[in-house]
CSV table of C-alpha atoms and ligand atoms in Angstrom, one decimal:
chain,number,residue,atom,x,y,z
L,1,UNK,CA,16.6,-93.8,78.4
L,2,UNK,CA,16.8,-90.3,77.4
L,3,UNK,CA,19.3,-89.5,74.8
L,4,UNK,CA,22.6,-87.0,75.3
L,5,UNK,CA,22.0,-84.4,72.9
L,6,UNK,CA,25.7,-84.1,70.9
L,7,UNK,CA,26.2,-80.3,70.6
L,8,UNK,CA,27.5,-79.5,67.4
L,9,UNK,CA,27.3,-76.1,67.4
L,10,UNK,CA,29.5,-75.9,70.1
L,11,UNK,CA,32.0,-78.8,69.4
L,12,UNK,CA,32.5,-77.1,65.9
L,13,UNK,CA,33.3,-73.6,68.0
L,14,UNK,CA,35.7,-75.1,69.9
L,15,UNK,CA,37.6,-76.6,67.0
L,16,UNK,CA,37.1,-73.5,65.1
L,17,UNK,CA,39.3,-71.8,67.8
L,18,UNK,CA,41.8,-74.7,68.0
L,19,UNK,CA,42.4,-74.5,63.8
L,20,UNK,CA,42.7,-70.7,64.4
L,21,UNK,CA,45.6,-71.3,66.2
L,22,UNK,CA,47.5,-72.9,63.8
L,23,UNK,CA,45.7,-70.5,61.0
L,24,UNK,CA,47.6,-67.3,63.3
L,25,UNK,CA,50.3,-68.9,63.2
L,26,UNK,CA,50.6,-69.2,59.3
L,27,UNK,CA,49.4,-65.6,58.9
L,28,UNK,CA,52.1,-64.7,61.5
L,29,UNK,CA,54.7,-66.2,59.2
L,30,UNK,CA,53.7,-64.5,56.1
L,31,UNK,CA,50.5,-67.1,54.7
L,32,UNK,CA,47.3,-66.4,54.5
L,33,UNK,CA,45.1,-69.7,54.3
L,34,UNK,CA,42.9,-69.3,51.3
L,35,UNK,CA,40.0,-70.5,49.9
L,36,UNK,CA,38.5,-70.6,46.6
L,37,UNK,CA,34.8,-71.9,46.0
L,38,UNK,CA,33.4,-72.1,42.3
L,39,UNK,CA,29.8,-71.8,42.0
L,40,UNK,CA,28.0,-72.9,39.0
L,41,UNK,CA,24.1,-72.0,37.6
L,42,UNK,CA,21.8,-70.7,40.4
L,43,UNK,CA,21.1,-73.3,42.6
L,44,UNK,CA,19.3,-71.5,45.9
L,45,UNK,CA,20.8,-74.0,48.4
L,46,UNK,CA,24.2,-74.5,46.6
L,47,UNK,CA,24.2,-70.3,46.9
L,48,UNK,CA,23.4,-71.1,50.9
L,49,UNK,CA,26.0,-73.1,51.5
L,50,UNK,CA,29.0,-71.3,49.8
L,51,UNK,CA,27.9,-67.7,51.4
L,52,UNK,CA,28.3,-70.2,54.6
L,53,UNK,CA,31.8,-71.7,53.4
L,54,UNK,CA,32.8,-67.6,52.5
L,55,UNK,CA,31.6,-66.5,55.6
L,56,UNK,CA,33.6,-68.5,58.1
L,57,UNK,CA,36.2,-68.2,56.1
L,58,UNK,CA,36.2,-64.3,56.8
L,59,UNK,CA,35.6,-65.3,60.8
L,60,UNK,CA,38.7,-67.1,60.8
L,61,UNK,CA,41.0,-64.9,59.3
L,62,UNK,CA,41.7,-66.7,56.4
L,63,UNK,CA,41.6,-65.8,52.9
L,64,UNK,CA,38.2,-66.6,50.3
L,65,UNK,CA,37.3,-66.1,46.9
L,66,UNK,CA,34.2,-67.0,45.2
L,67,UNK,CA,33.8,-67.5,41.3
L,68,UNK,CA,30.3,-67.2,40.2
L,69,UNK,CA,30.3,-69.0,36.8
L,70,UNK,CA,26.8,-69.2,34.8
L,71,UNK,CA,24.5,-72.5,34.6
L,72,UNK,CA,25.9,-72.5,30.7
L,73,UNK,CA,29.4,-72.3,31.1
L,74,UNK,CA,31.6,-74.7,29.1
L,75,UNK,CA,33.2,-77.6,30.5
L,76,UNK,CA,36.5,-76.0,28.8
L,77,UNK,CA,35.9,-72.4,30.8
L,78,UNK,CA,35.2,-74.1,33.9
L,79,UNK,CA,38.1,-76.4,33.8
L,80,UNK,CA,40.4,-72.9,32.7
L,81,UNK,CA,39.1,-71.3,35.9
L,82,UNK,CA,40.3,-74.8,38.0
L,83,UNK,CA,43.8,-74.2,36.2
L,84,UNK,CA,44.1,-70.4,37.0
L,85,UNK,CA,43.1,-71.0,40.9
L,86,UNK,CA,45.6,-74.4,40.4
L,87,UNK,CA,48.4,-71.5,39.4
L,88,UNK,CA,47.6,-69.0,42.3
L,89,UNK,CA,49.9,-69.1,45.1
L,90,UNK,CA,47.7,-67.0,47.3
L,91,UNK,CA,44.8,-70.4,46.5
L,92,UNK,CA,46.0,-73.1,49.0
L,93,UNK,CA,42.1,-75.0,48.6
L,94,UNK,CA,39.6,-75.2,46.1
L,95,UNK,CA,36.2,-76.7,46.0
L,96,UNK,CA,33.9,-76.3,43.3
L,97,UNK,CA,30.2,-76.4,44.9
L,98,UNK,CA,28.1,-79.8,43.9
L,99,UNK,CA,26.0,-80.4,42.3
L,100,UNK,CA,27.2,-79.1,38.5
L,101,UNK,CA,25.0,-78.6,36.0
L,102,UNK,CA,24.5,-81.8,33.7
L,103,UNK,CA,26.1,-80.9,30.8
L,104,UNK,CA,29.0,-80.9,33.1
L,105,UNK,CA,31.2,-83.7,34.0
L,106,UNK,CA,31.9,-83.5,38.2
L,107,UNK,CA,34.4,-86.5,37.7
L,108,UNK,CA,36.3,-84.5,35.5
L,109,UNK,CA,36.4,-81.6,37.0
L,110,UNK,CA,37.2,-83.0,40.6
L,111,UNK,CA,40.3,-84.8,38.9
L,112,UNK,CA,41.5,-81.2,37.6
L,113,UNK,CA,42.2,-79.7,41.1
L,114,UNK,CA,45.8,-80.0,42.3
L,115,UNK,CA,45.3,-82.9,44.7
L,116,UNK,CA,47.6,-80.9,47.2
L,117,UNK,CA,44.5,-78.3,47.2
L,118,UNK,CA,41.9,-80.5,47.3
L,119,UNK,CA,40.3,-79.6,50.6
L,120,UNK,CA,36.8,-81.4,49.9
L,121,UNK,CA,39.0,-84.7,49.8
L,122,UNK,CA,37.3,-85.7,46.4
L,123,UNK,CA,39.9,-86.4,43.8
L,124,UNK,CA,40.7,-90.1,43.7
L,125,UNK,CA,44.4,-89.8,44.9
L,126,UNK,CA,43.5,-88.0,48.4
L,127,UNK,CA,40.5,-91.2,48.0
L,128,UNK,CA,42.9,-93.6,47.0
L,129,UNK,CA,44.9,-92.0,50.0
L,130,UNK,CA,42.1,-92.2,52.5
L,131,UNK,CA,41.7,-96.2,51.8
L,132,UNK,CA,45.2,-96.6,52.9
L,133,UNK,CA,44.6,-94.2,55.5
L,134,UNK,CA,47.0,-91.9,55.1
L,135,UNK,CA,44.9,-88.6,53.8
L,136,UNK,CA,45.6,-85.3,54.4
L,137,UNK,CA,42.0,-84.4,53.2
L,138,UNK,CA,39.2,-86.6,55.0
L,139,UNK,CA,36.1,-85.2,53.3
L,140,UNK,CA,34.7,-82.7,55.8
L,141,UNK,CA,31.4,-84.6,56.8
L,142,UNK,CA,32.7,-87.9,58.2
L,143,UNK,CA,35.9,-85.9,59.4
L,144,UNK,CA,33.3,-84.0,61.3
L,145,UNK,CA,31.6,-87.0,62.5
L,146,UNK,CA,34.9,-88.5,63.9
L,147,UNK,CA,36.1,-85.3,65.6
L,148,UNK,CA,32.7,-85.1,67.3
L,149,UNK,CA,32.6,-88.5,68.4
L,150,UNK,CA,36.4,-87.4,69.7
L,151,UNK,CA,35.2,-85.0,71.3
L,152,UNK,CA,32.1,-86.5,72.8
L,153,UNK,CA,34.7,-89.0,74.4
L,154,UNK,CA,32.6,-92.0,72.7
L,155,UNK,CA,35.4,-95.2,72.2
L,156,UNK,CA,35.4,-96.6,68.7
L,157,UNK,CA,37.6,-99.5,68.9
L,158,UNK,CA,35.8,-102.5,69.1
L,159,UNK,CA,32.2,-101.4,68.6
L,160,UNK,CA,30.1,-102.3,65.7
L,161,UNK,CA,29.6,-99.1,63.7
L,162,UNK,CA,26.9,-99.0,61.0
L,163,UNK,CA,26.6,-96.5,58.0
L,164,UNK,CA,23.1,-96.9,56.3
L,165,UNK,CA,24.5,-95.1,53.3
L,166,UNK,CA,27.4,-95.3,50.9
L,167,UNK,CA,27.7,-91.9,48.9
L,168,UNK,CA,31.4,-91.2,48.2
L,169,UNK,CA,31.0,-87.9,49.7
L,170,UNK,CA,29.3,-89.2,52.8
L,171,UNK,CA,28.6,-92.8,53.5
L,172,UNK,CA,32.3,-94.4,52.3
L,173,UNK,CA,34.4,-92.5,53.8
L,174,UNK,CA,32.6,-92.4,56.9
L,175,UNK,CA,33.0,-96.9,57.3
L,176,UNK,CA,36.9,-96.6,56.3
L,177,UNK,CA,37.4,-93.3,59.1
L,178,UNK,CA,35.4,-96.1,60.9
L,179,UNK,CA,37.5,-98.9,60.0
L,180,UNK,CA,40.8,-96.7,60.6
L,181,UNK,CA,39.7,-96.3,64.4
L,182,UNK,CA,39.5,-99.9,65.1
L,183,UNK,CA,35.8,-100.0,65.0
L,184,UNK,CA,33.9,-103.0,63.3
L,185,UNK,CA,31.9,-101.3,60.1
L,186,UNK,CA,28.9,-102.4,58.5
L,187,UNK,CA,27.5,-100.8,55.5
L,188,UNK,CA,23.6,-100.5,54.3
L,189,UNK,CA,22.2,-99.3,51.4
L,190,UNK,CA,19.3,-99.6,49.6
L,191,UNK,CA,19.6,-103.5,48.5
L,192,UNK,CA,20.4,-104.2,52.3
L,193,UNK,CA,17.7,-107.1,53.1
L,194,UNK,CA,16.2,-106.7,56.8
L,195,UNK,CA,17.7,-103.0,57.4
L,196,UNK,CA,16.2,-102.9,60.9
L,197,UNK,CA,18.5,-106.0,62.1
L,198,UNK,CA,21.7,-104.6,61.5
L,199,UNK,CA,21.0,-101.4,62.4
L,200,UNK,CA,20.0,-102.7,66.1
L,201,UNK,CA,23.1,-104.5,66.8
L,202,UNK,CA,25.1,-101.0,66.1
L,203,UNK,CA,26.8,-99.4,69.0
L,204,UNK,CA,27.5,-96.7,66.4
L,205,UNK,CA,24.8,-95.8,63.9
L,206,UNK,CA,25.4,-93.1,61.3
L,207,UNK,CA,22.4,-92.3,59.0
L,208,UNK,CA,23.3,-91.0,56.0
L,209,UNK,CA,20.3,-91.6,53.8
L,210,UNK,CA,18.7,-88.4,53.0
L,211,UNK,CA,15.1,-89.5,54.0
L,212,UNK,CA,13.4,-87.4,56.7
L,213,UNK,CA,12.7,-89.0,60.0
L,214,UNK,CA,13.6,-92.6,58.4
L,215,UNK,CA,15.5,-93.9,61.5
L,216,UNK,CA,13.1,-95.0,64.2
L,217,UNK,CA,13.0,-95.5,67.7
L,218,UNK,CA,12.7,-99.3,66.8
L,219,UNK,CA,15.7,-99.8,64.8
L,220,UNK,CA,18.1,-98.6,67.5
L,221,UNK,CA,19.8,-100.6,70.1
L,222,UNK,CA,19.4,-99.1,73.8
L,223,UNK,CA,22.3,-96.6,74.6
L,224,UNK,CA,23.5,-96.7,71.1
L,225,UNK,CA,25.6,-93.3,69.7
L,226,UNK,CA,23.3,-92.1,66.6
L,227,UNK,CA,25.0,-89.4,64.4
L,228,UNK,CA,22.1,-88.1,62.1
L,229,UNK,CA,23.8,-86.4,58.6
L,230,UNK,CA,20.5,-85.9,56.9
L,231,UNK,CA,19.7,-82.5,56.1
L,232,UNK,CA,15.8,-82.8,54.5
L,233,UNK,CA,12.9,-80.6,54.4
L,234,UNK,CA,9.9,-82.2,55.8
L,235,UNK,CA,6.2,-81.8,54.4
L,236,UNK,CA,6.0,-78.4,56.5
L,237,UNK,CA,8.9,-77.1,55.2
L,238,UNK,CA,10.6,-77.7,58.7
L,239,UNK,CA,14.6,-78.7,58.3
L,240,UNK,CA,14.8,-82.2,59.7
L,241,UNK,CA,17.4,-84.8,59.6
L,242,UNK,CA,17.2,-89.0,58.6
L,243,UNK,CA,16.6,-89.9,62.5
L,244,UNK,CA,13.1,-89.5,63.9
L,245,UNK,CA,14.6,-87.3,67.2
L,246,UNK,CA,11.4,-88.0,68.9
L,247,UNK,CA,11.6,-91.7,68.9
L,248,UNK,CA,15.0,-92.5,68.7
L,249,UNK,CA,16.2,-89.7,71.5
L,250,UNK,CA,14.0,-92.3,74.0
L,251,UNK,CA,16.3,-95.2,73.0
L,252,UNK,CA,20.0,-94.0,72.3
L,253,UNK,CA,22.2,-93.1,74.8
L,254,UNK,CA,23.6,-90.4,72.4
L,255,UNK,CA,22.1,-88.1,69.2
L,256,UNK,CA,22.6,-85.4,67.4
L,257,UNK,CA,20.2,-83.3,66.4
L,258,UNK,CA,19.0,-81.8,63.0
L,259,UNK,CA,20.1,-78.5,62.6
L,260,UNK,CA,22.9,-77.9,64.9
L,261,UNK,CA,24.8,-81.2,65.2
L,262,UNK,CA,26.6,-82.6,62.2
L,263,UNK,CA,26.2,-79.4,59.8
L,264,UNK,CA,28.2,-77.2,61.8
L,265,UNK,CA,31.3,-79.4,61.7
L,266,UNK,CA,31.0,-79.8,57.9
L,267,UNK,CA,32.1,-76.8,57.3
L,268,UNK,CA,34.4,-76.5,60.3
L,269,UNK,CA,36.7,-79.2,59.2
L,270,UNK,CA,36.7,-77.5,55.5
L,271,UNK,CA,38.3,-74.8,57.5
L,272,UNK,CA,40.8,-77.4,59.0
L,273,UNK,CA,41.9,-79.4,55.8
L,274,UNK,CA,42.0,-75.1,54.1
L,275,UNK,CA,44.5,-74.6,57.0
L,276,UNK,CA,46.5,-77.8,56.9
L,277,UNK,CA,46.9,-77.4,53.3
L,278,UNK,CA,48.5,-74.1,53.7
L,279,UNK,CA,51.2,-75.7,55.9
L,280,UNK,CA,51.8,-77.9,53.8
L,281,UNK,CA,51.8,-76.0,50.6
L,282,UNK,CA,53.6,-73.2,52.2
L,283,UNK,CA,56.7,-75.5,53.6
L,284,UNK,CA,55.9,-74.0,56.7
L,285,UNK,CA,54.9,-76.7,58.5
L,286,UNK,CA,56.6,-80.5,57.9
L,287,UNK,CA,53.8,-82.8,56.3
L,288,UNK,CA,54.4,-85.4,59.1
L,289,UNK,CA,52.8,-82.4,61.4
L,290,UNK,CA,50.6,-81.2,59.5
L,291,UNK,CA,48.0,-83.6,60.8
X,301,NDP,P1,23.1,-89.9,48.5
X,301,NDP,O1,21.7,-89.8,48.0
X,301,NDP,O2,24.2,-89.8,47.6
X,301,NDP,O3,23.2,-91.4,49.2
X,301,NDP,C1,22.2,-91.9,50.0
X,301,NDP,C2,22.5,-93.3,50.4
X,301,NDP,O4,21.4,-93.8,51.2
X,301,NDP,C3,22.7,-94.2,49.2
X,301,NDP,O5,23.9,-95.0,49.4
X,301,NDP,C4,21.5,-95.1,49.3
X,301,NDP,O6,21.7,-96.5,48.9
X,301,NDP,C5,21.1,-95.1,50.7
X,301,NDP,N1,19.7,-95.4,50.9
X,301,NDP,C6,18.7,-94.8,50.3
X,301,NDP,N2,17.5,-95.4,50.7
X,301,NDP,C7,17.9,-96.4,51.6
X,301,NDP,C8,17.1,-97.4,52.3
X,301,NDP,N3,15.8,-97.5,52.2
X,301,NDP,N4,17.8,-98.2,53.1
X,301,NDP,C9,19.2,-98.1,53.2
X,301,NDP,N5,19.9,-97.2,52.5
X,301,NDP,C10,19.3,-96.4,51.7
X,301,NDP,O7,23.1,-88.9,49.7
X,301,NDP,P2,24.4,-88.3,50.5
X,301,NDP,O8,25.3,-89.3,51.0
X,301,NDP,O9,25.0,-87.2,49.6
X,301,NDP,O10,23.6,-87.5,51.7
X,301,NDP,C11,22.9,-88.2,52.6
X,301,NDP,C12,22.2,-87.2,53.5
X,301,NDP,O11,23.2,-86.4,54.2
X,301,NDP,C13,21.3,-86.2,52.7
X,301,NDP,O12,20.2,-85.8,53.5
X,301,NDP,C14,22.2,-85.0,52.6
X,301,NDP,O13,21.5,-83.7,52.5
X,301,NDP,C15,23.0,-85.0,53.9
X,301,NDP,N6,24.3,-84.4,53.9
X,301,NDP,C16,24.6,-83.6,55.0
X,301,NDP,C17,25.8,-83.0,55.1
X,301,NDP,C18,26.1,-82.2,56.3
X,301,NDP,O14,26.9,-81.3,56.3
X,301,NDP,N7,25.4,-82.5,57.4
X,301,NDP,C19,26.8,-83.1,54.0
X,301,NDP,C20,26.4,-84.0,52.9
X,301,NDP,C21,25.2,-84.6,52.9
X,301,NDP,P3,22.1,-96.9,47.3
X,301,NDP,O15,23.5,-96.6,47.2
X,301,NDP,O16,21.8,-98.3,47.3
X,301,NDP,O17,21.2,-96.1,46.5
């Protein structure tokens, strides 16, 4: 079997153009979407992936500030500059860009962003909100996962679905978007005894892991959808993902590769949750549509 290769540059245009829809509509009325990203210390990739976040913004029409803090700013300053952007009317999401410097307390800080702006889906009530499975915030990586699967037309009720990972960012909410869509959800980690078993009775195997090329051909049932999140640099320096392609696109019936499949929805469905919480901050839209 040769695998479908799941196109995520091009799933994540095609949403793009669907959330710019609803964005025009917003601006139409008045409301710019807006974004706010807080940077903290000099980290090269953080820096990568917030020029990213900016930049899509700007393609969408919507609204972005960045706030370049130093590596030695106070928890007390950073937490003031959460307030301010809290306060601002023309803010509607805020995500401060992971990881912090370790004097810094992320926990804290996560908790001080209005939950109603909270676009990453990180503070515990939009968490809390997700376990029920009511929330308006999915964090952007397994939201892009489920909207490609969508999108794919791959069923999730009823199939076995295995996460090898449980980060809250990543690996957690991916099983409960999992769970909420009917499928059956089992979880590895790093205690899991016999990894190789239960990832070859998955119909639907995320890897989540973040070590290169650690999914093999072997571990993967025949036909099985494989959504690779890893995002690693391999010994050449080459960007490479937690799914040997080689092997495993022999076996599955569907992959996505490393770059160009999940990435590109990340950041895509940061747009999405910027947008919907415009609508609902706004009034504009009813928070029963706003989905
Ligand atoms: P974390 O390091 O926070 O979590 C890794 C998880 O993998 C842990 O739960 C860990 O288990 C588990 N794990 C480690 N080794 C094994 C093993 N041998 N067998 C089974 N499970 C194992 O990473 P993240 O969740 O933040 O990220 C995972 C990957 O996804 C990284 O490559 C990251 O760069 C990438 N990523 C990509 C994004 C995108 O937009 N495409 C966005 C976010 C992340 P335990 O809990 O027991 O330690």
């Amino acid at each position: 079997m040769t695998a479908q290769i799941i196109d995520g540059k091009a799933i994540a245009q095609q949403v793009r153009a669907e959330w710019k829809i609803r964005s025009d509509k917003l601006i139409a009325q008045g409301v710019t979407p807006g974004m706010a990203v807080i940077i903290v210390g000099n980290d090269p990739a953080s820096k990568v992936y917030v020029a990213n976040k900016v930049k899509a913004c700007a393609e969408l029409g919507l609204y972005s500030i960045h706030v370049e803090m130093p590596a030695d700013t106070s928890e007390a300053a950073l937490l003031a500059e959460v307030d301010a952007l809290n306060k601002n009317p023309a803010i509607h999401g805020i995500l401060v860009q992971l990881p912090l410097p370790g004097h810094l307390d992320a926990h804290k800080v996560i908790e001080a962003i209005n939950p109603d702006k909270d676009v990453d889906g990180f503070h515990q009530m939009n968490v809390g909100a997700l376990v029920t499975g009511e929330t308006p915030f999915p964090s952007c990586t397994p939201y892009g996962v489920m909207v490609m699967l969508e999108k794919t037309g791959i069923q999730i009720e009823g199939k076995h679905a295995v996460v090898v990972g449980r980060s809250n960012i990543v690996g957690k909410p991916m099983a409960l978007l999992l769970l909420h869509k009917n499928a059956t959800v089992t979880i590895c980690t790093s205690k899991t005894v016999d990894l190789a078993k239960h990832t070859r009775d998955a119909d639907i195997l995320v890897a989540a892991v973040g070590k290169p090329n650690f999914i093999t051909g072997d571990m993967v049932k025949p036909g099985a959808v494989v959504i690779d999140v890893g995002i690693n640099r391999n010994s050449d320096g080459k960007l490479v993902g937690d799914v040997d392609f080689a092997s495993v696109s022999a076996v599955a019936g569907f992959l996505t590769p490393v770059p160009g499949g999940v990435g590109p929805m990340t950041i895509t469905m940061l747009i999405a949750n910027t947008v919907r919480a415009a609508e609902r901050l706004s009034g504009l839209v009813k928070h029963a549509d706003a989905e």
